[in-house]
mmCIF file of C-alpha atoms in Angstrom:
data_model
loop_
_atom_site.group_PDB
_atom_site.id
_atom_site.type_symbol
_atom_site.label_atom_id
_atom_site.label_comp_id
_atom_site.label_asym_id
_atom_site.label_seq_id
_atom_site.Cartn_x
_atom_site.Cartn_y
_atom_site.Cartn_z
ATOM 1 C CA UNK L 1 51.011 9.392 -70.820
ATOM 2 C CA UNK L 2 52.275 12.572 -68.643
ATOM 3 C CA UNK L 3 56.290 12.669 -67.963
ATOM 4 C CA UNK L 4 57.819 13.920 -65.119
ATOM 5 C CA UNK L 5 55.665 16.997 -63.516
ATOM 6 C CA UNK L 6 57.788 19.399 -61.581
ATOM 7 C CA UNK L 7 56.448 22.117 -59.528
ATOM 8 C CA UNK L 8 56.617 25.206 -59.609
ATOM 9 C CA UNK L 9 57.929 25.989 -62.851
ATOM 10 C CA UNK L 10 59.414 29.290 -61.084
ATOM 11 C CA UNK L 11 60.363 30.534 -57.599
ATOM 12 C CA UNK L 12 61.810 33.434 -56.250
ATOM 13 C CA UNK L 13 62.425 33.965 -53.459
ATOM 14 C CA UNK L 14 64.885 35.901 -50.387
ATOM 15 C CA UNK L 15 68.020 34.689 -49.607
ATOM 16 C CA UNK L 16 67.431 32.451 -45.742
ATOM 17 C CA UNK L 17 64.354 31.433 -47.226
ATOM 18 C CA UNK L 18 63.485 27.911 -47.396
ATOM 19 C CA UNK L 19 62.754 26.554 -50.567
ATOM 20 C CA UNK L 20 61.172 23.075 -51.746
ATOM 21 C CA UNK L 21 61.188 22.196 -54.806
ATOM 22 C CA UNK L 22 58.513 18.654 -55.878
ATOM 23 C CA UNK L 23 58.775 16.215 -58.309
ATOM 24 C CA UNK L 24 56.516 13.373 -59.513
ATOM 25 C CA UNK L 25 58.105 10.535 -61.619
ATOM 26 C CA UNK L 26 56.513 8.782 -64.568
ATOM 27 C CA UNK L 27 54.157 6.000 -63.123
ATOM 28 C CA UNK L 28 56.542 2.672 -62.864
ATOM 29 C CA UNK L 29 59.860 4.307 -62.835
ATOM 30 C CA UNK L 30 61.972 2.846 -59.888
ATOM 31 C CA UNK L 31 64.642 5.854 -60.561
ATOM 32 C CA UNK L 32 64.494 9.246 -59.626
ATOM 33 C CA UNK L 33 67.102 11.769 -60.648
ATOM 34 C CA UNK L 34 68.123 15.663 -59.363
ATOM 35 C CA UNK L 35 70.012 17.428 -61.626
ATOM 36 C CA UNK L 36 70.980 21.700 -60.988
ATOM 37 C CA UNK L 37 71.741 23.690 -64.859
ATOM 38 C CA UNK L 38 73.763 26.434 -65.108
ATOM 39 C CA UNK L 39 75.856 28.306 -67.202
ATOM 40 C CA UNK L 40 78.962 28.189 -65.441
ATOM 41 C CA UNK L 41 78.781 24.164 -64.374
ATOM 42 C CA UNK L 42 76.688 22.467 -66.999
ATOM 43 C CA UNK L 43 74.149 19.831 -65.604
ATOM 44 C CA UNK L 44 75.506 18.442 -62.293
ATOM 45 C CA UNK L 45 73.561 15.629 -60.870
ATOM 46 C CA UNK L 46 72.505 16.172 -57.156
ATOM 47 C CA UNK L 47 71.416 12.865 -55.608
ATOM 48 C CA UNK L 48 69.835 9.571 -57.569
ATOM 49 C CA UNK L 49 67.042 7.250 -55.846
ATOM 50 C CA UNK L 50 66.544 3.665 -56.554
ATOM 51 C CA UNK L 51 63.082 2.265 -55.247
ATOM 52 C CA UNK L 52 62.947 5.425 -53.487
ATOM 53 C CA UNK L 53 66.442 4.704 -51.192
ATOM 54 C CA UNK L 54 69.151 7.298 -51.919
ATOM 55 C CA UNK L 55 72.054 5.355 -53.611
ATOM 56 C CA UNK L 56 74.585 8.478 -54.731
ATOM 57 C CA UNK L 57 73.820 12.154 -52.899
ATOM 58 C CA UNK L 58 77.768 12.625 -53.831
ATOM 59 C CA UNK L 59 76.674 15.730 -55.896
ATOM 60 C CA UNK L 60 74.473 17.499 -52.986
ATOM 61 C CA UNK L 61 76.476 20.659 -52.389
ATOM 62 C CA UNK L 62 76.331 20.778 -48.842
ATOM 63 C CA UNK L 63 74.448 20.428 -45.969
ATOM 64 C CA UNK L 64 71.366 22.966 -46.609
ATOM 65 C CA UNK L 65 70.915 20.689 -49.600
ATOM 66 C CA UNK L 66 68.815 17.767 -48.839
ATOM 67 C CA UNK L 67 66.400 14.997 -50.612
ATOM 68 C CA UNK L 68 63.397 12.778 -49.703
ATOM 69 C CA UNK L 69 61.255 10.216 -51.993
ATOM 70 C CA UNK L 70 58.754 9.408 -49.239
ATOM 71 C CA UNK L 71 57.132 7.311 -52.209
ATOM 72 C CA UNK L 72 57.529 6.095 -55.588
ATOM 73 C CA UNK L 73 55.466 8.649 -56.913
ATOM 74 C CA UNK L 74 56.654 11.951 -55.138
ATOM 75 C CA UNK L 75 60.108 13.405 -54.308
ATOM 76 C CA UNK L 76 61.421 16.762 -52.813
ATOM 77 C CA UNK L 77 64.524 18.820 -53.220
ATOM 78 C CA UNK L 78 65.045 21.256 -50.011
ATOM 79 C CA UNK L 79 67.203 24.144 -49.731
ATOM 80 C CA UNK L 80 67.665 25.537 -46.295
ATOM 81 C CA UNK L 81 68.755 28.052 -45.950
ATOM 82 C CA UNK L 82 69.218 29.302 -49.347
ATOM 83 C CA UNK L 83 71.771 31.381 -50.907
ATOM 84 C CA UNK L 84 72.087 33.528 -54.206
ATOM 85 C CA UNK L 85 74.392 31.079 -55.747
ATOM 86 C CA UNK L 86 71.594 28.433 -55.794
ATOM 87 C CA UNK L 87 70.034 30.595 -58.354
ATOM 88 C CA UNK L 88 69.433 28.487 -60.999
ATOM 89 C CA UNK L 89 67.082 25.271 -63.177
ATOM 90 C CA UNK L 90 66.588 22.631 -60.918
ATOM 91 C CA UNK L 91 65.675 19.417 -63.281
ATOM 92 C CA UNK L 92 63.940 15.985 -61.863
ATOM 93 C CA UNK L 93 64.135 13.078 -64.093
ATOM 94 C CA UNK L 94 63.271 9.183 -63.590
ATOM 95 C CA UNK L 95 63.908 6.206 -65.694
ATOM 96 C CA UNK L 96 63.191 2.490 -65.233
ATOM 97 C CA UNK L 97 66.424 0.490 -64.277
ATOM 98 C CA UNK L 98 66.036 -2.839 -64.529
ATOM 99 C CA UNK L 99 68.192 -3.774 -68.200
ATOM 100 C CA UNK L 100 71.254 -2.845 -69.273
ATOM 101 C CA UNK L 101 70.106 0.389 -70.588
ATOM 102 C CA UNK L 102 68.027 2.707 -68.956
ATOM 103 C CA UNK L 103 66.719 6.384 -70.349
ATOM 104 C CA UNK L 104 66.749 9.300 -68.035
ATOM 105 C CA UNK L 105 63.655 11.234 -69.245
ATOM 106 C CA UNK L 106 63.243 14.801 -67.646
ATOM 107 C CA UNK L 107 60.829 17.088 -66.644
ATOM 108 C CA UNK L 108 60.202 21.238 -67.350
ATOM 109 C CA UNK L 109 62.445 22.090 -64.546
ATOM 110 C CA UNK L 110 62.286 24.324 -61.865
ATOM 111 C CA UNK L 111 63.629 28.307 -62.069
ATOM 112 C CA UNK L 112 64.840 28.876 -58.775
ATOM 113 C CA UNK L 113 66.162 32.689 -58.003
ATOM 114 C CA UNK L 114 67.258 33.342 -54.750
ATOM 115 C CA UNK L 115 67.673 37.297 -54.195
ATOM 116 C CA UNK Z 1 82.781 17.312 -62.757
ATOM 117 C CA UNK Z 2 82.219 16.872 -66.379
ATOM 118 C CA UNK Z 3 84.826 14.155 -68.446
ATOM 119 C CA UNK Z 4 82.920 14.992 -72.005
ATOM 120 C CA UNK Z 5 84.221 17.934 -74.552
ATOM 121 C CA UNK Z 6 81.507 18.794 -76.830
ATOM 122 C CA UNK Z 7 82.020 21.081 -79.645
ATOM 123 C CA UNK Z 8 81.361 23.580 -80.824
ATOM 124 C CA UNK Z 9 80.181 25.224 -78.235
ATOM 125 C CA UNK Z 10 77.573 26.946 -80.179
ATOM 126 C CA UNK Z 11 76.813 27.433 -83.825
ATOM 127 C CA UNK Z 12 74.791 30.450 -86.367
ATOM 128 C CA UNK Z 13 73.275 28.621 -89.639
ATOM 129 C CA UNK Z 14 71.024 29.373 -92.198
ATOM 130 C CA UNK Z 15 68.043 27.211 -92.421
ATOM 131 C CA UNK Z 16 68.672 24.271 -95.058
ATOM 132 C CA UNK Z 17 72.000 23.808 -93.746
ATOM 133 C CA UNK Z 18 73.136 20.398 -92.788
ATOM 134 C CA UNK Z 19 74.639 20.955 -88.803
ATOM 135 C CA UNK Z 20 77.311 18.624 -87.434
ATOM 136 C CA UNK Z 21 78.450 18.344 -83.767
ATOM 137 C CA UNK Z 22 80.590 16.251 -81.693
ATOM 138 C CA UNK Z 23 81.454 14.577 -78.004
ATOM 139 C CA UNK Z 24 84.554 13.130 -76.870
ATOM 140 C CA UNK Z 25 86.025 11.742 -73.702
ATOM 141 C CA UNK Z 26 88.803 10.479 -71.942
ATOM 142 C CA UNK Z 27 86.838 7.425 -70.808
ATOM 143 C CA UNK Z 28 84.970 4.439 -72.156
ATOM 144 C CA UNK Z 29 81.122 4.599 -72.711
ATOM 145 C CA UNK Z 30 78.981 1.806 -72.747
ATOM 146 C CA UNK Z 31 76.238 4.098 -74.381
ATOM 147 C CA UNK Z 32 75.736 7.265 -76.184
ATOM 148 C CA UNK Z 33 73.001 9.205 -76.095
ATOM 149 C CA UNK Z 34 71.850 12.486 -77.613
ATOM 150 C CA UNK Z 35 69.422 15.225 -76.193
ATOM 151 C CA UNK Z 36 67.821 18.423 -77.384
ATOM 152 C CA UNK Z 37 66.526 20.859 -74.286
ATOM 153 C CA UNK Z 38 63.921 23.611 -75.919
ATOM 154 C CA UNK Z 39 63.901 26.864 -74.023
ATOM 155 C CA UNK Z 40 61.894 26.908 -70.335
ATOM 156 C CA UNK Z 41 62.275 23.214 -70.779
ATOM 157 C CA UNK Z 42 64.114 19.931 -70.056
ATOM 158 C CA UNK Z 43 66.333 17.810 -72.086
ATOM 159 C CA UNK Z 44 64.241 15.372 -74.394
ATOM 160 C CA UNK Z 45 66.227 12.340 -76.155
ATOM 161 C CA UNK Z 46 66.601 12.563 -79.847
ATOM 162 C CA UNK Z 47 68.747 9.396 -80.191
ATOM 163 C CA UNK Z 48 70.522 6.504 -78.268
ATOM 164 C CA UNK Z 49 73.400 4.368 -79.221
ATOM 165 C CA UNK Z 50 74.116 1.119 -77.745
ATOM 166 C CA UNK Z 51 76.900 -0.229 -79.682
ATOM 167 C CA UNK Z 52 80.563 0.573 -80.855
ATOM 168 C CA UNK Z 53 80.351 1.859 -84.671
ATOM 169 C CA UNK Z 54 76.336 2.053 -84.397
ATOM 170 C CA UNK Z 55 74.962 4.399 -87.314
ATOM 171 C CA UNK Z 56 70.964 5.710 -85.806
ATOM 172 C CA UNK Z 57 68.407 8.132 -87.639
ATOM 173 C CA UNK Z 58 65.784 9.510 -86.581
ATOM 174 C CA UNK Z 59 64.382 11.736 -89.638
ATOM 175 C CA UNK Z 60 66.558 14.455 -90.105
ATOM 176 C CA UNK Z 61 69.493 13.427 -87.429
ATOM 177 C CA UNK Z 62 71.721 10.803 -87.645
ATOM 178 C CA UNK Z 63 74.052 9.639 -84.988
ATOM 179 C CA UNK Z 64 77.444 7.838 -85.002
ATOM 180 C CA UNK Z 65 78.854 5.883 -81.667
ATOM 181 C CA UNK Z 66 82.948 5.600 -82.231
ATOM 182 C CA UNK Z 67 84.226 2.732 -82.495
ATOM 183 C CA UNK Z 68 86.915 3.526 -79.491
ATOM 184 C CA UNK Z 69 83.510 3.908 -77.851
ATOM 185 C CA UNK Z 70 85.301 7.625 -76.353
ATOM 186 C CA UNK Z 71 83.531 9.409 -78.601
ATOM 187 C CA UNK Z 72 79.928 10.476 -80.921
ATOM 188 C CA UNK Z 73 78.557 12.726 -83.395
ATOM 189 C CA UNK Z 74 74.909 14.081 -84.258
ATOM 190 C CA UNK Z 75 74.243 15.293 -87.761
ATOM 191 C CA UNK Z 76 71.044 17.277 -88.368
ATOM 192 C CA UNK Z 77 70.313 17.668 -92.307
ATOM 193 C CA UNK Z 78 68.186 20.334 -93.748
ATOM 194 C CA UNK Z 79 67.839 22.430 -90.580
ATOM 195 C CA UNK Z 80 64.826 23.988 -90.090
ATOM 196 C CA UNK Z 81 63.886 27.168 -87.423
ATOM 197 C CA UNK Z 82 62.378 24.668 -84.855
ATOM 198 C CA UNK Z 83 66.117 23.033 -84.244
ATOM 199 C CA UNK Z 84 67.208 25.901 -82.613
ATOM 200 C CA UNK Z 85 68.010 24.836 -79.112
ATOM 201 C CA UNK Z 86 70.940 23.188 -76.982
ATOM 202 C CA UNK Z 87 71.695 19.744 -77.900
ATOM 203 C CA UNK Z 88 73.854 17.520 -74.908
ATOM 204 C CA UNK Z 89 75.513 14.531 -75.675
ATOM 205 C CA UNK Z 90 75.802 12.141 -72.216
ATOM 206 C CA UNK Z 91 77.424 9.281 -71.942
ATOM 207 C CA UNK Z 92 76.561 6.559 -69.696
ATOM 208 C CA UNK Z 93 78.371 3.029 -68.179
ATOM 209 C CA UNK Z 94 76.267 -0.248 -68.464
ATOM 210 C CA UNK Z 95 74.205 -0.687 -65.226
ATOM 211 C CA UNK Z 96 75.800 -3.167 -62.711
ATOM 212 C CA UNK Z 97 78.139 -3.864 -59.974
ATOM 213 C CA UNK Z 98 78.915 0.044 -58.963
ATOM 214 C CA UNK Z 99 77.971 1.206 -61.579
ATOM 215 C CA UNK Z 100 73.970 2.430 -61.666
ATOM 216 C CA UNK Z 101 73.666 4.059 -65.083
ATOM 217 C CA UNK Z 102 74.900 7.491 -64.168
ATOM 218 C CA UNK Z 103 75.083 10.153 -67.310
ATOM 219 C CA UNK Z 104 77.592 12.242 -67.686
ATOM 220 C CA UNK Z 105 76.583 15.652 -69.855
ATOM 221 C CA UNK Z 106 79.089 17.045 -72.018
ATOM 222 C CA UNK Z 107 78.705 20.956 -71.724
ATOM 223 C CA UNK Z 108 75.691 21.647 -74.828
ATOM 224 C CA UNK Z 109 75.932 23.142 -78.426
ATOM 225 C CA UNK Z 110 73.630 25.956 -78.788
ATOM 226 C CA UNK Z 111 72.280 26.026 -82.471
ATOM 227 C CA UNK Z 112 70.896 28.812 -83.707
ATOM 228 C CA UNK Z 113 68.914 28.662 -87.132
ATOM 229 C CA UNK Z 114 67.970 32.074 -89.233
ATOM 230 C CA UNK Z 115 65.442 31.558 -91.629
#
């Protein structure tokens, strides 16, 4: 059964670049999760979907930061314009929330450098 | 921000050692759980508690949720090269009301194992 696919793996690119970063759940997960890594600030969660509505986007950094999940099987993370502080791994991951518990399970991750 | 101290930060072992690491918070959680992220990838879960006082395996690790529910451990026995990597502890509030199931990431041990 595949797990989250992220794409790409890496980007570079120039700083005022646009960058979009893609994410495709695991088949009947209603929850979709974007997490940034780094080594200063840990894992910081970004936004969370539920049945592909954004419920918490508290964590999106600001407004060049933003989100979709057109469907339940596809989601986006844009950064416009971006900046050499976004450098960093950009992490999707979806669970199934419908219990008490529910598992965040994660993808590769995307290695975004900005230059 | 982050609300969990996990210690040590990182740690240098020989392999056969037994490897012990910890998470603590200021807060209640409702459940514990325990990842490993391999370099280039994402965090995968090694173990997940559910109740106050719970004792898990899983081979080689074993897992303790306190029974203030503020804090867990992760025990790996025997280590062995391929445990080198960062292991998060997250904590997480039951689903419900306000609450959606959010993790919070306590900041990683990095093990490294010599042979």
């Amino acid at each position: 059964d595949a797990g989250v696919i992220q794409s790409p793996r890496h980007e570079v690119t120039e700083m005022g670049q646009e960058v979009t970063l893609r994410c495709k759940p695991i088949s009947g997960h209603n929850s979709l999760f974007w997490y940034r890594q780094t080594m200063m600030r840990g894992l910081e969660l970004l936004i969370y979907f539920n049945n592909n509505v954004p419920i918490d986007d508290s964590g999106m950094p600001e407004d060049r930061f933003s989100a979709k999940m057109p469907n339940a099987s596809f989601s986006t993370l844009k950064i416009q314009p971006s900046e050499p502080r976004d450098s960093a791994v950009y992490f999707c991951a979806s669970s199934l929330k419908g219990g008490l518990v529910d598992i965040q399970y994660f993808g590769a991750g995307t290695r975004l450098s900005v230059l | 921000g982050q609300q969990l101290n996990q210690s040590p930060q990182s740690m240098f072992i020989q392999e056969g050692e037994d490897v012990s690491m910890n998470c603590t918070s200021s807060s209640i959680f409702n459940t514990w759980l325990w990842y490993k992220q391999d370099p280039g990838e994402g965090p995968v879960l090694l173990i997940a508690l559910y109740k106050a006082g719970e004792l898990t395996s899983n081979g080689r690790l074993t897992a303790q949720f306190g029974i203030t529910r503020k804090d867990s451990f992760l025990n790996i026995s025997a280590s062995i090269p391929s445990d080198v990597g960062i292991y998060f502890c997250a904590g997480q509030r039951r689903a419900g009301g306000t609450s959606y199931g959010k993790l919070t990431f306590g900041q990683g041990t990095i093990l490294t194992v010599h042979p």
